[in-house]
Coordinates of C-alpha atoms and ligand atoms in Angstrom, one line a residue:
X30 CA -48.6 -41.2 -10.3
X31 CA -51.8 -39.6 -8.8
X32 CA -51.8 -36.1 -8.3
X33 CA -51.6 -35.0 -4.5
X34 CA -51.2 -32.6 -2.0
X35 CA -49.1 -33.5 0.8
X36 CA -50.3 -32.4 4.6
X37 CA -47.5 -31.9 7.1
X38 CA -49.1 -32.3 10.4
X39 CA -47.9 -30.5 13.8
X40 CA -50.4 -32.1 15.6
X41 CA -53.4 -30.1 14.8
X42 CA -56.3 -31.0 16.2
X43 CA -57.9 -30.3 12.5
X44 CA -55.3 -31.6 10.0
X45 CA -57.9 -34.5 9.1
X46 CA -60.1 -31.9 8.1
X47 CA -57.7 -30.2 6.3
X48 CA -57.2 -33.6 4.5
X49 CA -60.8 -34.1 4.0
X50 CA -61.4 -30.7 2.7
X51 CA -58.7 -31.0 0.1
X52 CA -60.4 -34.4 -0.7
X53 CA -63.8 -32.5 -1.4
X54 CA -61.9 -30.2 -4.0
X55 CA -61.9 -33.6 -5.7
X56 CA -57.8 -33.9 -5.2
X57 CA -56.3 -36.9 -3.4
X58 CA -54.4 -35.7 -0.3
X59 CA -51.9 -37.7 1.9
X60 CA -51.2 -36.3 5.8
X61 CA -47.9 -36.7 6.5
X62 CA -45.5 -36.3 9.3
X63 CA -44.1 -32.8 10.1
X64 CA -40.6 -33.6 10.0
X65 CA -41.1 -36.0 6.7
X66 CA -37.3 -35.4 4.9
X67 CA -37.3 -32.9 1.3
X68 CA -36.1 -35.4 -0.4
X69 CA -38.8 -37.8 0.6
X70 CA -41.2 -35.5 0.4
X71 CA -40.2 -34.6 -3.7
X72 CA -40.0 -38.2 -4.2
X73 CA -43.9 -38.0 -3.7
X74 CA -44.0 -35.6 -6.7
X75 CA -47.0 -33.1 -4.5
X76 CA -48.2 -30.3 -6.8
X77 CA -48.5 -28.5 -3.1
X78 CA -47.8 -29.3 0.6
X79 CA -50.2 -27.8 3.4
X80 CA -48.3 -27.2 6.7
X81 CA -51.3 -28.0 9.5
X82 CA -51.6 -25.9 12.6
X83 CA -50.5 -26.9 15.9
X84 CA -51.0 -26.8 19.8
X85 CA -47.2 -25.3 19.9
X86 CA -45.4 -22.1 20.4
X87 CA -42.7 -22.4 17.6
X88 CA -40.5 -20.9 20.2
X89 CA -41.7 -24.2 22.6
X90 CA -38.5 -26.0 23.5
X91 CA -40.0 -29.1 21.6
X92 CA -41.9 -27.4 19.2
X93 CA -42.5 -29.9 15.8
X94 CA -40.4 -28.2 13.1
X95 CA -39.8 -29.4 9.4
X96 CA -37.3 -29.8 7.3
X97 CA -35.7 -26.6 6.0
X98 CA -35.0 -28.1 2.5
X99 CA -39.0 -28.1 1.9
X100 CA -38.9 -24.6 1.2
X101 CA -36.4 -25.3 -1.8
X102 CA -38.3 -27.8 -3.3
X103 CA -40.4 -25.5 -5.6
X104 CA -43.6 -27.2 -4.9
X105 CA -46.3 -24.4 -3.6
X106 CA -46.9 -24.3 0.0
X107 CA -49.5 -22.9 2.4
X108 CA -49.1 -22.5 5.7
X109 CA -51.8 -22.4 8.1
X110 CA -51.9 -20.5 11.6
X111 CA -49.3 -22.5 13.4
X112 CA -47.9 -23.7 9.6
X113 CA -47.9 -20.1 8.8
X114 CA -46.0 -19.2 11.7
X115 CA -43.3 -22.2 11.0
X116 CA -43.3 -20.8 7.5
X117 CA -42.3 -16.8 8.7
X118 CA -39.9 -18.7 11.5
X119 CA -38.0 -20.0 9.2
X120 CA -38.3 -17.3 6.3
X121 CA -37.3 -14.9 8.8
X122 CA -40.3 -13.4 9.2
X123 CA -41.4 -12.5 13.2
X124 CA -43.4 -14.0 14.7
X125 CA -44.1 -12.3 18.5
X126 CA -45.6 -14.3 20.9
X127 CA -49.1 -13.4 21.9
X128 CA -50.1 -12.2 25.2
X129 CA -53.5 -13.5 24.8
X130 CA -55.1 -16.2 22.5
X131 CA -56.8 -14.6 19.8
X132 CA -60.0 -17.4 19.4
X133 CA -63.3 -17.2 17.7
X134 CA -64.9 -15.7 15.2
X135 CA -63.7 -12.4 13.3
X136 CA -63.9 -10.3 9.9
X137 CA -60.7 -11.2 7.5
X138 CA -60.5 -7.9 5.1
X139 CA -59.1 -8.9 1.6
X140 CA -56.5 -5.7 0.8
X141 CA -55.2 -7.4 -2.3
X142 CA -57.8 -8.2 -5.2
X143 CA -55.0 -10.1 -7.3
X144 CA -54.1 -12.7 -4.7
X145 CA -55.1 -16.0 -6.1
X146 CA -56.1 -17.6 -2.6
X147 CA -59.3 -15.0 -2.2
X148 CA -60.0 -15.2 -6.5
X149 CA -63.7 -15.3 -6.9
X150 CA -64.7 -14.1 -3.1
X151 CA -65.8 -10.7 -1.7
X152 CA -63.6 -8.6 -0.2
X153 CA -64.9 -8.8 3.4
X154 CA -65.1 -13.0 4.7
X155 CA -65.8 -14.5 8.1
X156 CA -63.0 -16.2 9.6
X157 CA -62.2 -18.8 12.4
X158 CA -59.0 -17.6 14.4
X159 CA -57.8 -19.9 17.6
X160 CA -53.7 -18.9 18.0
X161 CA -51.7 -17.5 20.1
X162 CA -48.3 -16.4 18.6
X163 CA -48.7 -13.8 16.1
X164 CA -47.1 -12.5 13.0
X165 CA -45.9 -9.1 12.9
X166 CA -43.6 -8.5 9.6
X167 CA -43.6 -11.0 6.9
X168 CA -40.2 -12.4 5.5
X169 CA -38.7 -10.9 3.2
X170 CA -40.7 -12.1 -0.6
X171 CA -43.7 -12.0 1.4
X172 CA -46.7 -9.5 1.7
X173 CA -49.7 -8.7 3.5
X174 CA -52.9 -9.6 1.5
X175 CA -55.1 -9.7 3.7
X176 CA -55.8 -8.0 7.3
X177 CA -58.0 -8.3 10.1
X178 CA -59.0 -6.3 13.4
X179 CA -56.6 -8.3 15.5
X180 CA -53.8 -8.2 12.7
X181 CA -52.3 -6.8 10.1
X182 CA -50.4 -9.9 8.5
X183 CA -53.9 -12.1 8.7
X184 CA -53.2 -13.7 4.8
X185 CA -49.9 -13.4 3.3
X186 CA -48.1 -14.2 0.2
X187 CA -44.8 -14.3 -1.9
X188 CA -46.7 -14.6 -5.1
X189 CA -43.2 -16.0 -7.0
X190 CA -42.4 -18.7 -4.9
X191 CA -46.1 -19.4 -4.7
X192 CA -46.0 -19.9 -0.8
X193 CA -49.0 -18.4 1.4
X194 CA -49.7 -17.9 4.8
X195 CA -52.9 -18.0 6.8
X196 CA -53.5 -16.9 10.6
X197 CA -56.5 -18.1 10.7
X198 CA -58.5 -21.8 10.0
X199 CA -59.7 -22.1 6.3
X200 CA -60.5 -25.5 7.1
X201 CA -63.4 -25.6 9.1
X202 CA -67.1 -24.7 9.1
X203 CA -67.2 -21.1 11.1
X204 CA -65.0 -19.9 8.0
X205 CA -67.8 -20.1 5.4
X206 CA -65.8 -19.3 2.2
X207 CA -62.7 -21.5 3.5
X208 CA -63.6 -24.3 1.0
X209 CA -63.1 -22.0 -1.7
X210 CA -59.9 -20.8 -0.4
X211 CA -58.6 -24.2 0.0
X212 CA -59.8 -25.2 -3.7
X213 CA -58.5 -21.9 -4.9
X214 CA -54.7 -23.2 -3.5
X215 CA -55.2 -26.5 -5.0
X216 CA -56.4 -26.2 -8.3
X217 CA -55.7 -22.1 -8.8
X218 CA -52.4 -22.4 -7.4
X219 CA -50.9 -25.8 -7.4
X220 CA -52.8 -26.7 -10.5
X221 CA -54.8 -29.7 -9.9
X222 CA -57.0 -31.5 -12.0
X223 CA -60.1 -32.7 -10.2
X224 CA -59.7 -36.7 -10.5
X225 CA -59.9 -38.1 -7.3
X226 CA -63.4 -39.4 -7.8
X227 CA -65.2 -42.6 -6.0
X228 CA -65.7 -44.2 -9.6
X229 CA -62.5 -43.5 -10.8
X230 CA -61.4 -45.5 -7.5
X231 CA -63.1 -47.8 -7.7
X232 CA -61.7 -48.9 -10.8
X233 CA -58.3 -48.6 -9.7
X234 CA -58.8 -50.1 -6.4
X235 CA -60.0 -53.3 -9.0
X236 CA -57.3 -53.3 -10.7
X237 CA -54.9 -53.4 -7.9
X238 CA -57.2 -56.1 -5.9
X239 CA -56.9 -58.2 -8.6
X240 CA -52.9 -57.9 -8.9
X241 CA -52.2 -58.3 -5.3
X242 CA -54.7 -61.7 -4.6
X243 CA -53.9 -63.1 -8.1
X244 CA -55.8 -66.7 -8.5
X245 CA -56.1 -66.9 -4.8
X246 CA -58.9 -66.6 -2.2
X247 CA -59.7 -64.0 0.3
X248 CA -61.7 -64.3 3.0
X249 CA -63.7 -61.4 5.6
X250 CA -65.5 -60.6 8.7
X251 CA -68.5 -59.3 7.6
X252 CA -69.8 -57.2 10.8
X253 CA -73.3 -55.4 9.1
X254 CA -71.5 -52.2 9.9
X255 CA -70.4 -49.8 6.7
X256 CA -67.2 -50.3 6.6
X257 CA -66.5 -53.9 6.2
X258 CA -69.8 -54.1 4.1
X259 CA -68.0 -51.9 1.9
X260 CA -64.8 -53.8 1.5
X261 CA -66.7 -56.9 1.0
X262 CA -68.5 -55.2 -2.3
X263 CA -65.5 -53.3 -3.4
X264 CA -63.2 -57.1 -2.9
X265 CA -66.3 -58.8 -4.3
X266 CA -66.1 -56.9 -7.2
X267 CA -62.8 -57.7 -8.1
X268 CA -62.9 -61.2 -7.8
X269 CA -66.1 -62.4 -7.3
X270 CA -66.6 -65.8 -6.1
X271 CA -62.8 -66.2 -4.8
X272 CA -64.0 -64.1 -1.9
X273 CA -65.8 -65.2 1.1
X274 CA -67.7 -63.4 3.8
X275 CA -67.7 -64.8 7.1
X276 CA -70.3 -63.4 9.6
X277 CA -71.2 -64.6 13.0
X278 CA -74.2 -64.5 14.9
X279 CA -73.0 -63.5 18.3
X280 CA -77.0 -63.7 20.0
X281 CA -76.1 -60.0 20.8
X282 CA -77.4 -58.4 17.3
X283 CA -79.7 -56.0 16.5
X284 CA -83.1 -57.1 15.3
X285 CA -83.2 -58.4 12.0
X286 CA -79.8 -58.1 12.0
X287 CA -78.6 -61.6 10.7
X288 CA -81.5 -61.5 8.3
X289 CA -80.7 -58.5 6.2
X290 CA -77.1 -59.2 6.1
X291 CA -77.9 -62.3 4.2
X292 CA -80.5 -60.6 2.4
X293 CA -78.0 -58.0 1.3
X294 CA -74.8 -60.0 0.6
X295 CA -75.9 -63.3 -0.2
X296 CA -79.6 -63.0 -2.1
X297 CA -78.8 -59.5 -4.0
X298 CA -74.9 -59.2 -4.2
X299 CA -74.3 -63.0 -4.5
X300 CA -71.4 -62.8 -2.3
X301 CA -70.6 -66.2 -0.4
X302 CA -71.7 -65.8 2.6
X303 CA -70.6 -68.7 5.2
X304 CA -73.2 -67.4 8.3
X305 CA -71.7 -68.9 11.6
X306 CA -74.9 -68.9 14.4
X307 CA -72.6 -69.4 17.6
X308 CA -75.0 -67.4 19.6
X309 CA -75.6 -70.2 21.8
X310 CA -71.6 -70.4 22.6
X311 CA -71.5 -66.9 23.5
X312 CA -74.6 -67.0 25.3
X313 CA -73.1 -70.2 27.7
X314 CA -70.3 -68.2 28.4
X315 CA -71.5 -64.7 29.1
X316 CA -73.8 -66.6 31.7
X317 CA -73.7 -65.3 35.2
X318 CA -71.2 -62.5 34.2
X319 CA -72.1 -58.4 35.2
X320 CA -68.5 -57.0 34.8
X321 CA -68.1 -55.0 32.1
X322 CA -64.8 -55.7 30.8
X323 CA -65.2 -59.4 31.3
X324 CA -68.1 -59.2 29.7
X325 CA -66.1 -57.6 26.7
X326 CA -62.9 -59.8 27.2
X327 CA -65.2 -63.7 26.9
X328 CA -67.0 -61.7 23.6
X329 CA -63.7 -60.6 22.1
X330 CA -61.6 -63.9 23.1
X331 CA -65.0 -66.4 21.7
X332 CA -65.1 -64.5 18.7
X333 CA -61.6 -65.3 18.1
X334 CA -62.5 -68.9 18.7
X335 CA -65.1 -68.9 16.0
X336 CA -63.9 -66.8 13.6
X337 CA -60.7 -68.8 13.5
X338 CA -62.8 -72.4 13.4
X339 CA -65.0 -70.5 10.3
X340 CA -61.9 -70.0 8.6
X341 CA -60.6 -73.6 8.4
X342 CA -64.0 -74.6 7.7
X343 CA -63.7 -72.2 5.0
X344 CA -61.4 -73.8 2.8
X345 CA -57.7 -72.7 1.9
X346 CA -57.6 -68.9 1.8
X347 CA -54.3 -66.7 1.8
X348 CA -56.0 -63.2 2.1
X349 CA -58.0 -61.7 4.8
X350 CA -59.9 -58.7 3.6
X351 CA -60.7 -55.9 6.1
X352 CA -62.3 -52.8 6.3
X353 CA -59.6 -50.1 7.8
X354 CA -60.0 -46.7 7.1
X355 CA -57.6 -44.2 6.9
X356 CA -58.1 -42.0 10.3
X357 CA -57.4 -45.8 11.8
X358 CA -53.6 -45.7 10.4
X359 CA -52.2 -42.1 10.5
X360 CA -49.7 -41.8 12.8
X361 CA -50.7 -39.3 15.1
X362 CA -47.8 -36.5 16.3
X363 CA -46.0 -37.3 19.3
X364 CA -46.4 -33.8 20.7
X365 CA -46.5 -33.1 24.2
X366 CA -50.3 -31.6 25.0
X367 CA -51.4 -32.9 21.6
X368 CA -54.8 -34.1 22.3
X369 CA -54.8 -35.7 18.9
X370 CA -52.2 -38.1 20.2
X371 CA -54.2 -39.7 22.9
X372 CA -57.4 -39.9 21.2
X373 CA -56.4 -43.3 19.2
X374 CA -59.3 -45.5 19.0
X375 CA -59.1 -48.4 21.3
X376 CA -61.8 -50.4 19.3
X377 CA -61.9 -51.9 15.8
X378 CA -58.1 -53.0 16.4
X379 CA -58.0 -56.2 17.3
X380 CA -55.5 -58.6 17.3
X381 CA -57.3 -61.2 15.4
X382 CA -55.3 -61.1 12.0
X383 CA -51.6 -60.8 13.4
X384 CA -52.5 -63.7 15.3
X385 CA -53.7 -65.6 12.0
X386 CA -51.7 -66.4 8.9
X387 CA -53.0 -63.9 6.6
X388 CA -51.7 -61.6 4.4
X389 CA -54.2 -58.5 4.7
X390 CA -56.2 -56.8 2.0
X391 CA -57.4 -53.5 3.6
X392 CA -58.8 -51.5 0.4
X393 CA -60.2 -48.8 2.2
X394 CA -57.2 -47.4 4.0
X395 CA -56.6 -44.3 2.7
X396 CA -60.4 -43.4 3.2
X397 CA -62.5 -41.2 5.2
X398 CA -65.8 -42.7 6.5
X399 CA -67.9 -40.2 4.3
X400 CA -65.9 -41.5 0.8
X401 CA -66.4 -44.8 2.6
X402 CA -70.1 -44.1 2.3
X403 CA -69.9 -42.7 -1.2
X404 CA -67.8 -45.4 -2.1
X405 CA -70.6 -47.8 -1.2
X406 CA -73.4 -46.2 -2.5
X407 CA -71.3 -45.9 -6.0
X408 CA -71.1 -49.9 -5.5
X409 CA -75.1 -50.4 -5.2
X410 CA -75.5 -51.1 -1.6
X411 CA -78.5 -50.2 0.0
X412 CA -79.0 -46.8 1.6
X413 CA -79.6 -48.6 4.9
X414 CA -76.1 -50.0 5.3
X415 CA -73.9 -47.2 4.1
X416 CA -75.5 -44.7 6.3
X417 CA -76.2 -46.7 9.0
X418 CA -74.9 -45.6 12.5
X419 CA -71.7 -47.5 14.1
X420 CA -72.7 -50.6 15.8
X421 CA -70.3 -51.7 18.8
X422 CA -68.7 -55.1 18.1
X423 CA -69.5 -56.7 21.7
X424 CA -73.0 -55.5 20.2
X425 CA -76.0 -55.2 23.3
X426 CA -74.2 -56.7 25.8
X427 CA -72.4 -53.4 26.7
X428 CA -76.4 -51.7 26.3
X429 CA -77.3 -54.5 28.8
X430 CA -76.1 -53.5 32.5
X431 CA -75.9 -57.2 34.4
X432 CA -76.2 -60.5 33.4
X433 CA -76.7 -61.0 29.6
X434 CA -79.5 -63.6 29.1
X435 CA -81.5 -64.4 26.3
X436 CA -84.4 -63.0 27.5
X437 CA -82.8 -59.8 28.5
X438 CA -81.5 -59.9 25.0
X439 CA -84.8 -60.5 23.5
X440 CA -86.3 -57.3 25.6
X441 CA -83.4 -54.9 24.0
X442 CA -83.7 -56.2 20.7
X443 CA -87.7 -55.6 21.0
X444 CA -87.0 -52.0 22.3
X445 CA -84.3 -50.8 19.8
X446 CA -86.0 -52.1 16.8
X447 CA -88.9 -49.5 18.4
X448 CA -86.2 -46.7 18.6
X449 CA -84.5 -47.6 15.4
X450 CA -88.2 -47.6 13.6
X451 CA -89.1 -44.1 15.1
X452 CA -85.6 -42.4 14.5
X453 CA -86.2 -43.4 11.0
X454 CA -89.8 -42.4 10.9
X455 CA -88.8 -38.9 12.1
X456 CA -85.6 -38.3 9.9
X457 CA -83.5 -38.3 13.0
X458 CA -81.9 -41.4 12.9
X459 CA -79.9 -40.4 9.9
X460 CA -79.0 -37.0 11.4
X461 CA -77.3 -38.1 14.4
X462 CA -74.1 -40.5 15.7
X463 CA -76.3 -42.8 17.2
X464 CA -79.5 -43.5 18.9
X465 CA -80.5 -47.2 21.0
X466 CA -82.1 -48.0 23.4
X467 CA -80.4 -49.8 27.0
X468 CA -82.0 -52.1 29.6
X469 CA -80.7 -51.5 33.0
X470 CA -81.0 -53.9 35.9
X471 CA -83.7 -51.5 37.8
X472 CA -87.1 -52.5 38.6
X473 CA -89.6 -50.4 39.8
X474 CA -93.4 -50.5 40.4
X475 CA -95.8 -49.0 37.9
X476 CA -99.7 -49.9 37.2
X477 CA -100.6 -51.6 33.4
X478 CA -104.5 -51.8 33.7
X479 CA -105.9 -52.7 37.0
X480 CA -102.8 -54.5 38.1
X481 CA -99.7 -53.8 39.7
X482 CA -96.5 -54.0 37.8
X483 CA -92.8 -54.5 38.8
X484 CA -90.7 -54.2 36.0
X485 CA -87.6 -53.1 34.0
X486 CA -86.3 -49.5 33.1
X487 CA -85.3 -48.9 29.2
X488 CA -82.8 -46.0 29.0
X489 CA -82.8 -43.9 25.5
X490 CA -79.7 -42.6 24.3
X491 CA -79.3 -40.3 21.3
X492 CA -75.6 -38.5 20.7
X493 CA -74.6 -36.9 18.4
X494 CA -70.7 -37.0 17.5
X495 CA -68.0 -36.4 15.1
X496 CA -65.9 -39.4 15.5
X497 CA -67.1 -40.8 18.6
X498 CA -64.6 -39.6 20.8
X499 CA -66.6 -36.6 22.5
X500 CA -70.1 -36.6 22.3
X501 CA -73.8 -34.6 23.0
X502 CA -76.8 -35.9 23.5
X503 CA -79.1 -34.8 21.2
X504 CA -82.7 -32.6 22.5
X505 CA -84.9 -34.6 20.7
X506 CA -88.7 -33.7 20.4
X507 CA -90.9 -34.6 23.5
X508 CA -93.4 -35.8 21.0
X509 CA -90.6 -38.4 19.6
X510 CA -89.8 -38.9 23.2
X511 CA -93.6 -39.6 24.0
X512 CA -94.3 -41.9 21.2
X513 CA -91.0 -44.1 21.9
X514 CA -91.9 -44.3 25.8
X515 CA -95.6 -45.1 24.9
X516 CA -94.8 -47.6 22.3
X517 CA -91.7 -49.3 24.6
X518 CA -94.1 -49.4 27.5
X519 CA -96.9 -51.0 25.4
X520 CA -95.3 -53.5 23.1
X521 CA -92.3 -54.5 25.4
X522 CA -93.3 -57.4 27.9
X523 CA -91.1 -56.7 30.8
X524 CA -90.6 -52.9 30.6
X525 CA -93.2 -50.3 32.6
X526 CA -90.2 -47.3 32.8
X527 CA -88.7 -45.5 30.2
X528 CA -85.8 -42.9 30.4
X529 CA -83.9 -40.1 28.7
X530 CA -80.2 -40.0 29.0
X531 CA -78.8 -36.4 28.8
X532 CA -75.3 -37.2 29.6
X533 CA -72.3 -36.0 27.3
X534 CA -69.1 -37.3 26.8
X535 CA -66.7 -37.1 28.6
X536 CA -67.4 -37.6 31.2
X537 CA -70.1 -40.5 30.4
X538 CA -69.7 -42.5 27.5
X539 CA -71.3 -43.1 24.8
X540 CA -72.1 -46.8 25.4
X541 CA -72.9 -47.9 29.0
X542 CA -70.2 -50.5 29.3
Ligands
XMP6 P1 -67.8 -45.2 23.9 O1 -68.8 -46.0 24.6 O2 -66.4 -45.6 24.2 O3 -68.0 -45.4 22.4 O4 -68.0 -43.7 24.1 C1 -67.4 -44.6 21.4 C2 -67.9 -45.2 20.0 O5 -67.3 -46.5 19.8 C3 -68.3 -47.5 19.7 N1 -67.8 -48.7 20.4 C4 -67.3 -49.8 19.9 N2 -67.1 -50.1 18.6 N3 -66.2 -52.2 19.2 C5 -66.6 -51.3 18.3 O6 -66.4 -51.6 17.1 C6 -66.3 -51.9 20.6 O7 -66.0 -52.7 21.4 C7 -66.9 -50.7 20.9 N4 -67.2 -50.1 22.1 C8 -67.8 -48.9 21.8 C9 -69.5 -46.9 20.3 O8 -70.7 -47.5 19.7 C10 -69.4 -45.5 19.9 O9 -69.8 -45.2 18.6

């Protein structure tokens, strides 16, 4: 069984990155729910669990609590903020609550040089803190090992049981030296080895491919985006030729779109590529249409259509390959106030293969988009797919406010290719979430020459992001600006107006339908 540490989640609006940094210590982690039984818990052999933080008071009426029996389970354990309040809760520690939140940065002062959670760092570390209940005597085992201004019981420790507790976040960016604090519990404490490597899954991602499809054939969406590109190669290269790709032409891709896909997949990977050009189809139906979310509903419900006609056409296929990844299927905490619990992403969960009498291959599941990446690079695809930015499915129909036409669709395709080229040229386009260009309905009078021009607006937008769910726009330079306005206004036909969008989401979004 793979070595792993086990995350108990209270709804934590950073337990993925808990889970992520663990994963960068090279050791496979798992987030789990907070009330997840002992026994199942030691039936998943951890070498350590990690008790998130939370949005919760443990004195909340409702407040998430685990099982008691995981403290008897002799597997280290370490407790952060809200986890290391659970911990001293139950341990019979106090916990007070706070009359004020203690948030932001603040000085952590390491009072014991033995304690193997600060091994290897100075003695004085910048911290993150965002809590609000507050430790004030340590249960009984336990002691203080680190302080800071606001508290005396900032780290603690029962060194024999192994279990720690932390007030404040080692998990994210403002607490420079967390990583090593988090790698110094895994492999220090817990003992990890450091196998959870993109080669060494690869191999056994293979190998378990190969057992589940047997002599049978899988079939897949390819989109262009990472994520399905990746599954394709990782599928492909565990049974070659018994998989095929399936990618429609919807008339609402990206320059060259449809080009380098079969460049990629079917010249240099070999993959079989059945390419499905039903732009024409969805062109016919989107005519006349301006509503947004009938706009999306006829693209979603005619891609359907053709996918499902490719598929017969495709020949006899039990598996459907797809490229899930792992933020897409942990359960988020049902916890009142939990903002982690709303944000579920709405998109990339269609109902296509529940509908369709597949059995699923979804090889990529327990990953996080940056392994995804890594994972594709490892598997020789080109740098400009695995880092490319997301893509929406209903593609620039929802960067196309009105009627979706082929000319219209023809003007944003010339435009973003100029915006794509020029983020590139800079080095911005791999720095930031996304960047396109959007063709709004507005005409307005300019001057080209001698003549008088009446023509369409191009909107820019750049935003940068962490998962797409809240988003900034991003102060690019006004010489980038210039040169994408000049070179828009010049080589466009159609376009004499060019705009910056410097909306953030919320309350815009990031795409404008
Ligand atoms: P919004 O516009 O909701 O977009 O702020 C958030 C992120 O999701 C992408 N997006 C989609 N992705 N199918 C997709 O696969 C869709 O229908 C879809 N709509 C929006 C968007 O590009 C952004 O990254």
């Amino acid at each position: 069984m793979k070595e792993q540490i086990l995350i108990l989640d209270f709804g934590a609006q950073y337990t993925q990155v808990i889970a992520r940094r663990v994963r960068e210590c090279r050791v496979y982690s798992t987030i789990v729910r907070f009330d997840m039984r002992a026994e199942e818990i030691a039936a998943l052999n951890p070498k350590g669990l990690i008790l998130s933080g939370g949005p919760a008071s443990v004195y909340a009426p409702q407040a998430p609590l685990p099982d008691r029996g995981i403290f008897e389970l002799g597997i280290p354990i370490l407790g952060i903020c809200y986890g290391a309040q659970i911990m001293a809760h139950f341990l019979d520690g106090k916990v007070e609550r706070g009359q004020k939140r203690e948030y932001g940065k603040g000085t952590l002062l390491v009072t014991d040089p033995f304690s193997a959670l600060f091994a290897n760092l100075p003695d004085s570390l910048q911290v993150w803190n965002s809590h609000g209940d507050k430790l004030t005597a340590p249960p009984a085992g336990f002691k203080a090992v680190a302080t800071s201004d606001n508290s005396e019981f900032a780290a603690i420790e029962d060194r024999e049981r192994k279990f720690f507790g932390l007030q404040f976040h080692p998990e994210v960016a403002h607490t420079p030296n967390g990583r090593e604090i988090i790698s110094n519990f895994v492999h220090g404490v817990c003992g990890c080895g450091k196998d959870w490597t993109m080669g060494r899954y690869i191999d056994e991602a293979v190998e378990e491919i190969r057992a589940e499809v047997g002599r049978e054939r899988v079939l897949l969406g390819l989109s262009g985006g990472v994520d399905s590109s990746v599954a394709a190669a990782l599928i492909h290269k565990a049974i070659g030729d018994r998989l095929t790709c399936i990618f429609v032409n919807n008339g609402l891709l990206r320059g060259g779109e449809a080009r380098v896909v079969r460049e990629v997949f079917g010249r240099n990977f070999k993959i079989k590529l059945q390419y499905e050009d039903a732009s024409k189809l969805f062109l016919r139906r989107l005519k006349g249409v301006t509503d947004p979310e009938r706009k999306r509903k006829i693209i979603g419900k005619t891609f359907i259509e053709v996918f499902q006609a490719a598929t017969k056409r495709a020949g006899a296929a039990r598996f459907l390959g797809q490229g899930t990844l792992y933020p897409d299927v942990i359960e988020s905490v049902p916890i009142a106030g939990n903002p982690a619990a709303l944000i579920k992403s709405h998109h990339n969960v269609g109902g296509l293969p529940r509908k369709m009498k597949f059995k699923l291959i979804e090889p990529l599941k327990c990953l996080f988009k940056d392994e995804v990446r890594q994972l594709g690079m490892e598997l020789g695809l080109p740098h400009e797919i695995v880092m490319r930015q997301p893509f929406p499915g209903p593609g620039l129909a929802v960067r196309m406010v009105g009627e979706v036409t082929f000319r219209r669709c023809e003007m944003l395709r010339a435009a973003d290719s100029i915006v794509v080229e020029e983020m590139k040229a800079s080095g911005w386009y791999y720095r930031i979430w996304q960047s396109f260009a959007v063709l709004l309905p507005v005409r307005s009078v300019g001057v080209m020459g001698d003549e008088r021009t009446y023509d369409f607006t191009i909107a820019i937008r750049a935003v940068e992001s962490q998962d797409g769910m809240t988003a900034d726009w991003v102060k690019l330079p006004y010489e980038l600006l210039e040169k994408l306005s000049n070179r828009i206004i010049n080589e466009v036909k159609g376009v004499n107006r060019v705009c910056f969008d410097i909306s953030s989401k919320p309350p815009a979004t990031i795409e404008w339908e």
